[in-house]
Amino acid sequence: MFVLAMISFTGAYAQMPNDAVYMSKNTACLALSYTHSSWDKYWENTLKRENLNIGTQTTQVGMAMLAVGVTKNLNVIVSLPYIWTQASAGNMKWSKGFQDVGGWVKYRFYNKAGLSLNAVVGASIPSSNYVPDFMPLSIGLQCKTATGRLVARYRHKTGIYATAYGSYILRSKITIDRDSYLMGETLYNTNRVSVPNAFDYSARVGFTNKAIQTEVYAERNECVNGDYIRRNGMPFPTNNMKSTTVGWYGKFQPKNIGFNARVAYVTRGENVGQAMTYSAGLLYQFRYLKSGK
Amino acid sequence: MNKIYNSRGRAAFFATGLFLAFTVFSCSKTVDEPTASINNPSTLDENAGTWKPYILASSSEVPVDEPKAATSAEYIAEIAKLKETMAGVTPQQRDQINYWGAGAAYRWNEIARELAARYNSPPAVNAEGKYPVPDAANPLADPKFPFANPPYTARALAYLSVAQYDALVSAWNYKFKYNRKAPSKIDASIKAILPVSDLPSYPSEDAVVAAASYTILKAMFPGEIPFLDAKLAEHKNSRLLAGMNVESDIVAGSALGNAVGAKVMARAKTDGMGAANNQAKTADMIANALKIGISQPWKSQEFPARPPMLPTYGSVLTWNFNTATVATLRPIAPPAIGSPEYEENMNELLSIAKSQTREQARIANFWSDGVGSYTPPGHWHRKAATLAHDNNFSEVRTARTFALVGTAMQDAGICCWDAKYYYYYPRPNQMSSKVKTSVGLPNFPSYTSGHSMFSGAAAEVLAHIFPSEKANVDAMAVEASVSRIYGLIHYRFDCEQGLATGHKVGNYAVQRAMTDGAEK
């Protein structure tokens, strides 16, 4: 799950905040997705290890997401995940609850000869008062986040395309229930915790036509700084989490109703679990303004 | 729709979004901690040289030479040197002066809590499936020495506080015996950076505390000697830079602090802590538990099973009563497993496991004081430090507060560990896999709750020293106690018996406080 905290905005969606696909004007797409992510090994700092008192950590996510085409070059996306965590061994209490409401605005400011450039801004705020520092079984970090992202895509007329993006994620300080904690070797006598900012970048290649989309991708998530999981300790929101993920995404949407799926695997990391993730989603596209002209 | 208007609106919307996204929260990553103001004691505690020490036979056991007179050439030279030192104070040094100005015992107690947190890591399992025991001779190897768990930290903080207190009682004796005035009272041209009282400056109370604290902490945390060296030097130097002491005040204080620290450490070396992890005794303990009716003795719930924490810590030397008293403070037997009382307590936990409220989780987390923390004794030392500071206690009265609370808490830990390994009672999590913890499961028997005992003892002492805080500290102790029920690692009877016994243990320290000479 440590990964989840960083990638909670990349589920399996029709129009994702990290692609260059747009809903046309006056249409919207509602996506309901289910994600299953689990790991039985994690990186304690750089040491890859198992933990028999966690066994396999599993995070499941049910997510509702709505993408709205305001114009053909401007989409708005909102999402809300419900998350369950569990561990197959040990005595740590499992968690569940609504995590963070996310909102995105995606704007295509250049679109010529198959090349599009897109600016995306997003923000998220926790939707419930979940406990952020009972990791790895917390459902999130309680941060407010703001993300700025640039997405470039080139699509050949054959339908083959390549996408690249990079983003910077501002993360707010959080408040925990305890009033002291260690960050690095320093004891902080306060309940306020500084969570490091993060960035990500990704490259994707695929094929798309009216009904089908299929792509493979690699992405890298990193905090800009932070401390590490202490020897034999549990993770903490201040950790410098890093991960490299490879994955496949596919979508089949011949008409209004469609499906999508995603498989992702963390190949390298620090202070995160080596998660294998599966997602499946149901898509429903509709016109919300019949008279829109 | 008007196309131009539309595109303008779009751009404005986009810009607004960007602006909002990057300004809704501050980009600063600095976390503000509560700052401690400069201590300005409300009393001199002139007769503290007559207060009863813990280890020393009297406040004059360690000799301190008479200082040179204020009119002597040596002293005049020291004053001249002090002025030179003060002339070059940098802003960073001024910060250090103010930091240490919050109080010597106050800061060293805080440092010790930080070290406890850094070292509060249970050893990782090795390739053979065993948990290696930390090695004091190789403190920075994996696992690091010490594993500063609650009994270890209770002891380290007790010794630290006792050494500070005994050293300060001695220092007060010599201060008022020799009556050397503060440098700025002798030479009006010295403008001290911190408040100056009529407290005699020889030997320096800051140097006394620094040296005594250093002596204890380097023994308790042998991997931190470079860190402690730097703190020691910074502390002593801050007093010169601030114009509070001349060099000979510091030198005499350091010698006194070192000597008292060594005497206190002599007790530590023979208090039985070295034998507190005698795992060979657990077979007999389990046999005894079965004999007295504990039908399912405690078992480690970790994989692989981890040897229980310090099974013979109950035999470590106590502070405020003798070793024979420990067994008399042992609480009544817990309910028989399967009895109606047991079932009732278990049902409470099953119900919390199913529907723990957010407030219960908050209380459990606030008091969790688990791995990577300064433990419950650290939590209560922090409370004691805050109260002593808020009440403008003198250096010696602050150290006395720590010593009374610290020794009471180690005594509580000893009594608690005695009960835990006498009854060897299983944790609720062992009895039902439906009970999972929201704070982390300690690896030792359940009855009684350590948090409850530490908290009862600390609250008893703090309520005596700060009578107006009684309701507050008692409520804190109750909350710390029930937090272990809410965190799903203790039955209610563990907590109630632990809290009551903790108060009884604390009362021994209160009896001492009433006769140590400080309340006359």
mmCIF file of C-alpha atoms in Angstrom, chain B residues 267-507:
data_model
loop_
_atom_site.group_PDB
_atom_site.id
_atom_site.type_symbol
_atom_site.label_atom_id
_atom_site.label_comp_id
_atom_site.label_asym_id
_atom_site.label_seq_id
_atom_site.Cartn_x
_atom_site.Cartn_y
_atom_site.Cartn_z
ATOM 1 C CA ARG B 267 24.719 1.695 41.279
ATOM 2 C CA ALA B 268 23.510 1.144 37.698
ATOM 3 C CA LYS B 269 26.254 -1.414 37.097
ATOM 4 C CA THR B 270 25.063 -3.561 40.002
ATOM 5 C CA ASP B 271 21.284 -3.023 39.902
ATOM 6 C CA GLY B 272 20.534 -6.324 38.183
ATOM 7 C CA MET B 273 19.759 -4.863 34.742
ATOM 8 C CA GLY B 274 22.510 -7.011 33.247
ATOM 9 C CA ALA B 275 20.496 -10.082 34.281
ATOM 10 C CA ALA B 276 17.063 -8.689 33.318
ATOM 11 C CA ASN B 277 16.899 -10.619 30.054
ATOM 12 C CA ASN B 278 17.303 -14.083 31.548
ATOM 13 C CA GLN B 279 15.289 -16.130 29.043
ATOM 14 C CA ALA B 280 16.284 -19.344 30.828
ATOM 15 C CA LYS B 281 13.842 -18.452 33.597
ATOM 16 C CA THR B 282 10.751 -18.393 31.386
ATOM 17 C CA ALA B 283 10.140 -22.167 31.516
ATOM 18 C CA ASP B 284 9.769 -21.994 35.308
ATOM 19 C CA MET B 285 7.607 -18.889 34.988
ATOM 20 C CA ILE B 286 5.249 -20.656 32.608
ATOM 21 C CA ALA B 287 5.126 -23.714 34.881
ATOM 22 C CA ASN B 288 4.268 -21.440 37.800
ATOM 23 C CA ALA B 289 1.534 -19.674 35.832
ATOM 24 C CA LEU B 290 -0.072 -23.010 34.971
ATOM 25 C CA LYS B 291 0.148 -24.040 38.615
ATOM 26 C CA ILE B 292 -1.668 -20.913 39.806
ATOM 27 C CA GLY B 293 -4.452 -21.449 37.270
ATOM 28 C CA ILE B 294 -3.479 -19.483 34.168
ATOM 29 C CA SER B 295 -4.701 -22.185 31.808
ATOM 30 C CA GLN B 296 -3.272 -20.643 28.615
ATOM 31 C CA PRO B 297 -0.022 -18.834 29.381
ATOM 32 C CA TRP B 298 1.179 -16.017 27.140
ATOM 33 C CA LYS B 299 2.828 -16.864 23.833
ATOM 34 C CA SER B 300 4.592 -14.523 21.438
ATOM 35 C CA GLN B 301 2.290 -13.558 18.577
ATOM 36 C CA GLU B 302 5.182 -12.651 16.298
ATOM 37 C CA PHE B 303 6.531 -14.758 13.443
ATOM 38 C CA PRO B 304 8.918 -16.278 14.233
ATOM 39 C CA ALA B 305 8.125 -16.216 17.950
ATOM 40 C CA ARG B 306 10.178 -13.509 19.644
ATOM 41 C CA PRO B 307 11.567 -14.108 23.151
ATOM 42 C CA PRO B 308 9.577 -11.991 25.627
ATOM 43 C CA MET B 309 10.930 -8.589 26.599
ATOM 44 C CA LEU B 310 13.170 -8.599 29.694
ATOM 45 C CA PRO B 311 11.489 -11.460 31.632
ATOM 46 C CA THR B 312 13.563 -10.858 34.773
ATOM 47 C CA TYR B 313 13.330 -7.058 34.856
ATOM 48 C CA GLY B 314 11.075 -7.543 37.906
ATOM 49 C CA SER B 315 14.226 -8.347 39.904
ATOM 50 C CA VAL B 316 16.028 -5.109 39.087
ATOM 51 C CA LEU B 317 16.858 -2.920 42.087
ATOM 52 C CA THR B 318 14.045 -0.535 43.057
ATOM 53 C CA TRP B 319 14.409 3.094 44.176
ATOM 54 C CA ASN B 320 11.721 4.051 46.654
ATOM 55 C CA PHE B 321 11.177 0.736 48.458
ATOM 56 C CA ASN B 322 13.145 -2.435 48.922
ATOM 57 C CA THR B 323 13.090 -5.470 46.670
ATOM 58 C CA ALA B 324 10.971 -7.488 49.109
ATOM 59 C CA THR B 325 8.174 -4.939 48.706
ATOM 60 C CA VAL B 326 7.806 -5.728 44.985
ATOM 61 C CA ALA B 327 5.926 -8.983 45.627
ATOM 62 C CA THR B 328 3.644 -7.266 48.146
ATOM 63 C CA LEU B 329 2.639 -4.763 45.455
ATOM 64 C CA ARG B 330 1.747 -7.555 43.039
ATOM 65 C CA PRO B 331 -1.934 -7.126 42.089
ATOM 66 C CA ILE B 332 -4.576 -9.806 42.751
ATOM 67 C CA ALA B 333 -4.791 -12.641 40.256
ATOM 68 C CA PRO B 334 -6.513 -11.796 36.970
ATOM 69 C CA PRO B 335 -9.855 -13.502 36.123
ATOM 70 C CA ALA B 336 -9.620 -17.161 35.191
ATOM 71 C CA ILE B 337 -9.649 -17.631 31.447
ATOM 72 C CA GLY B 338 -13.194 -18.550 30.430
ATOM 73 C CA SER B 339 -14.771 -17.146 33.604
ATOM 74 C CA PRO B 340 -17.741 -14.776 33.244
ATOM 75 C CA GLU B 341 -15.535 -11.820 34.192
ATOM 76 C CA TYR B 342 -13.001 -12.810 31.575
ATOM 77 C CA GLU B 343 -15.716 -13.191 28.924
ATOM 78 C CA GLU B 344 -17.152 -9.799 29.766
ATOM 79 C CA ASN B 345 -13.746 -8.161 29.304
ATOM 80 C CA MET B 346 -13.095 -10.066 26.120
ATOM 81 C CA ASN B 347 -16.492 -9.087 24.724
ATOM 82 C CA GLU B 348 -15.676 -5.439 25.267
ATOM 83 C CA LEU B 349 -12.598 -5.877 23.092
ATOM 84 C CA LEU B 350 -14.464 -7.819 20.417
ATOM 85 C CA SER B 351 -16.971 -5.014 20.262
ATOM 86 C CA ILE B 352 -14.250 -2.323 19.936
ATOM 87 C CA ALA B 353 -12.515 -4.472 17.314
ATOM 88 C CA LYS B 354 -15.688 -4.390 15.279
ATOM 89 C CA SER B 355 -16.514 -0.719 15.672
ATOM 90 C CA GLN B 356 -13.637 1.284 17.107
ATOM 91 C CA THR B 357 -14.650 4.959 17.043
ATOM 92 C CA ARG B 358 -12.356 7.630 15.654
ATOM 93 C CA GLU B 359 -12.076 9.127 19.137
ATOM 94 C CA GLN B 360 -10.998 5.768 20.553
ATOM 95 C CA ALA B 361 -8.410 5.488 17.797
ATOM 96 C CA ARG B 362 -7.190 9.016 18.548
ATOM 97 C CA ILE B 363 -6.722 8.252 22.248
ATOM 98 C CA ALA B 364 -4.985 4.968 21.448
ATOM 99 C CA ASN B 365 -2.651 6.737 19.003
ATOM 100 C CA PHE B 366 -1.905 9.699 21.251
ATOM 101 C CA TRP B 367 -0.695 7.382 24.002
ATOM 102 C CA SER B 368 0.682 4.658 21.749
ATOM 103 C CA ASP B 369 4.305 5.548 22.617
ATOM 104 C CA GLY B 370 5.442 2.426 20.788
ATOM 105 C CA VAL B 371 8.379 1.560 18.544
ATOM 106 C CA GLY B 372 10.363 4.644 17.522
ATOM 107 C CA SER B 373 8.946 6.740 20.380
ATOM 108 C CA TYR B 374 10.260 7.854 23.760
ATOM 109 C CA THR B 375 7.904 5.288 25.411
ATOM 110 C CA PRO B 376 5.369 6.058 28.211
ATOM 111 C CA PRO B 377 8.106 7.011 30.697
ATOM 112 C CA GLY B 378 9.360 9.529 28.120
ATOM 113 C CA HIS B 379 5.836 10.842 27.610
ATOM 114 C CA TRP B 380 5.486 11.511 31.351
ATOM 115 C CA HIS B 381 8.981 12.972 31.699
ATOM 116 C CA ARG B 382 7.963 15.431 29.007
ATOM 117 C CA LYS B 383 4.872 16.324 31.027
ATOM 118 C CA ALA B 384 7.011 16.748 34.157
ATOM 119 C CA ALA B 385 9.440 18.964 32.229
ATOM 120 C CA THR B 386 6.632 21.156 30.927
ATOM 121 C CA LEU B 387 5.098 21.549 34.376
ATOM 122 C CA ALA B 388 8.422 22.333 36.062
ATOM 123 C CA HIS B 389 9.221 24.862 33.350
ATOM 124 C CA ASP B 390 5.768 26.471 33.398
ATOM 125 C CA ASN B 391 6.030 26.810 37.165
ATOM 126 C CA ASN B 392 9.429 28.556 36.955
ATOM 127 C CA PHE B 393 11.132 25.900 39.021
ATOM 128 C CA SER B 394 14.768 26.341 39.899
ATOM 129 C CA GLU B 395 17.298 24.015 38.306
ATOM 130 C CA VAL B 396 17.529 21.864 41.427
ATOM 131 C CA ARG B 397 13.757 21.678 41.920
ATOM 132 C CA THR B 398 13.291 20.708 38.287
ATOM 133 C CA ALA B 399 15.809 17.884 38.705
ATOM 134 C CA ARG B 400 14.054 16.796 41.901
ATOM 135 C CA THR B 401 10.771 16.597 39.992
ATOM 136 C CA PHE B 402 12.378 14.418 37.330
ATOM 137 C CA ALA B 403 14.019 12.216 39.956
ATOM 138 C CA LEU B 404 10.803 11.662 41.902
ATOM 139 C CA VAL B 405 8.774 10.949 38.769
ATOM 140 C CA GLY B 406 11.573 8.986 37.125
ATOM 141 C CA THR B 407 12.303 6.702 40.067
ATOM 142 C CA ALA B 408 8.569 6.170 40.643
ATOM 143 C CA MET B 409 8.184 5.130 37.013
ATOM 144 C CA GLN B 410 11.096 2.730 37.090
ATOM 145 C CA ASP B 411 9.700 1.234 40.282
ATOM 146 C CA ALA B 412 6.331 0.916 38.505
ATOM 147 C CA GLY B 413 8.039 -0.793 35.591
ATOM 148 C CA ILE B 414 9.776 -3.243 37.917
ATOM 149 C CA CYS B 415 6.523 -4.066 39.734
ATOM 150 C CA CYS B 416 4.675 -4.356 36.450
ATOM 151 C CA TRP B 417 7.248 -6.714 34.955
ATOM 152 C CA ASP B 418 7.153 -8.767 38.144
ATOM 153 C CA ALA B 419 3.375 -9.180 37.759
ATOM 154 C CA LYS B 420 3.564 -9.807 34.024
ATOM 155 C CA TYR B 421 5.952 -12.716 34.406
ATOM 156 C CA TYR B 422 4.408 -14.033 37.588
ATOM 157 C CA TYR B 423 0.962 -14.407 35.988
ATOM 158 C CA TYR B 424 2.187 -14.869 32.405
ATOM 159 C CA TYR B 425 -1.302 -13.938 31.252
ATOM 160 C CA PRO B 426 -2.132 -14.117 27.521
ATOM 161 C CA ARG B 427 -2.861 -11.030 25.436
ATOM 162 C CA PRO B 428 -6.412 -10.757 24.084
ATOM 163 C CA ASN B 429 -4.963 -11.079 20.576
ATOM 164 C CA GLN B 430 -3.689 -14.546 21.481
ATOM 165 C CA MET B 431 -7.180 -15.570 22.564
ATOM 166 C CA SER B 432 -9.037 -14.255 19.500
ATOM 167 C CA SER B 433 -7.705 -13.441 16.064
ATOM 168 C CA LYS B 434 -10.615 -11.003 15.714
ATOM 169 C CA VAL B 435 -8.812 -8.677 18.111
ATOM 170 C CA LYS B 436 -6.271 -6.802 15.996
ATOM 171 C CA THR B 437 -4.440 -3.775 17.312
ATOM 172 C CA SER B 438 -4.485 -0.234 15.988
ATOM 173 C CA VAL B 439 -1.247 0.617 17.811
ATOM 174 C CA GLY B 440 1.096 -2.416 17.648
ATOM 175 C CA LEU B 441 1.204 -5.486 19.849
ATOM 176 C CA PRO B 442 3.837 -5.546 22.617
ATOM 177 C CA ASN B 443 5.744 -8.806 22.928
ATOM 178 C CA PHE B 444 5.263 -9.697 26.587
ATOM 179 C CA PRO B 445 2.439 -10.910 28.850
ATOM 180 C CA SER B 446 -0.702 -8.855 29.320
ATOM 181 C CA TYR B 447 -1.389 -8.508 33.043
ATOM 182 C CA THR B 448 -0.995 -5.727 34.141
ATOM 183 C CA SER B 449 -0.766 -2.895 31.624
ATOM 184 C CA GLY B 450 2.629 -1.179 31.641
ATOM 185 C CA HIS B 451 1.160 2.088 30.347
ATOM 186 C CA SER B 452 -1.308 2.062 33.233
ATOM 187 C CA MET B 453 1.354 1.421 35.856
ATOM 188 C CA PHE B 454 3.792 4.026 34.496
ATOM 189 C CA SER B 455 0.970 6.552 34.205
ATOM 190 C CA GLY B 456 -0.515 5.887 37.645
ATOM 191 C CA ALA B 457 2.892 6.299 39.275
ATOM 192 C CA ALA B 458 3.747 9.464 37.338
ATOM 193 C CA ALA B 459 0.351 11.055 37.975
ATOM 194 C CA GLU B 460 0.566 10.294 41.688
ATOM 195 C CA VAL B 461 3.901 12.104 41.956
ATOM 196 C CA LEU B 462 3.016 15.014 39.675
ATOM 197 C CA ALA B 463 -0.261 15.596 41.538
ATOM 198 C CA HIS B 464 1.734 15.890 44.749
ATOM 199 C CA ILE B 465 4.297 18.306 43.323
ATOM 200 C CA PHE B 466 1.732 20.346 41.369
ATOM 201 C CA PRO B 467 -1.463 20.105 43.473
ATOM 202 C CA SER B 468 -3.409 22.402 41.161
ATOM 203 C CA GLU B 469 -2.724 19.953 38.314
ATOM 204 C CA LYS B 470 -4.077 16.921 40.156
ATOM 205 C CA ALA B 471 -7.340 16.641 38.237
ATOM 206 C CA ASN B 472 -5.506 17.114 34.949
ATOM 207 C CA VAL B 473 -2.728 14.559 35.484
ATOM 208 C CA ASP B 474 -5.132 12.016 36.979
ATOM 209 C CA ALA B 475 -7.344 12.363 33.908
ATOM 210 C CA MET B 476 -4.309 11.971 31.661
ATOM 211 C CA ALA B 477 -3.333 8.777 33.468
ATOM 212 C CA VAL B 478 -6.846 7.371 33.112
ATOM 213 C CA GLU B 479 -6.794 8.195 29.411
ATOM 214 C CA ALA B 480 -3.350 6.605 28.956
ATOM 215 C CA SER B 481 -4.659 3.539 30.742
ATOM 216 C CA VAL B 482 -7.856 3.059 28.726
ATOM 217 C CA SER B 483 -5.961 3.875 25.530
ATOM 218 C CA ARG B 484 -4.632 0.322 25.701
ATOM 219 C CA ILE B 485 -8.180 -1.067 25.665
ATOM 220 C CA TYR B 486 -9.082 1.214 22.736
ATOM 221 C CA GLY B 487 -5.870 0.152 20.992
ATOM 222 C CA LEU B 488 -6.963 -3.474 21.432
ATOM 223 C CA ILE B 489 -3.974 -4.882 23.282
ATOM 224 C CA HIS B 490 -5.190 -5.017 26.907
ATOM 225 C CA TYR B 491 -8.242 -6.188 28.823
ATOM 226 C CA ARG B 492 -9.889 -3.602 31.032
ATOM 227 C CA PHE B 493 -8.763 -5.487 34.159
ATOM 228 C CA ASP B 494 -5.120 -5.199 33.005
ATOM 229 C CA CYS B 495 -5.555 -1.446 32.875
ATOM 230 C CA GLU B 496 -7.561 -0.910 36.039
ATOM 231 C CA GLN B 497 -5.282 -3.044 38.185
ATOM 232 C CA GLY B 498 -2.225 -1.493 36.577
ATOM 233 C CA LEU B 499 -3.408 2.066 37.161
ATOM 234 C CA ALA B 500 -4.310 1.415 40.815
ATOM 235 C CA THR B 501 -0.992 -0.313 41.470
ATOM 236 C CA GLY B 502 0.855 2.491 39.693
ATOM 237 C CA HIS B 503 -0.684 5.027 42.063
ATOM 238 C CA LYS B 504 0.414 2.878 45.025
ATOM 239 C CA VAL B 505 3.955 2.701 43.690
ATOM 240 C CA GLY B 506 3.955 6.452 43.073
ATOM 241 C CA ASN B 507 2.944 7.033 46.658
#
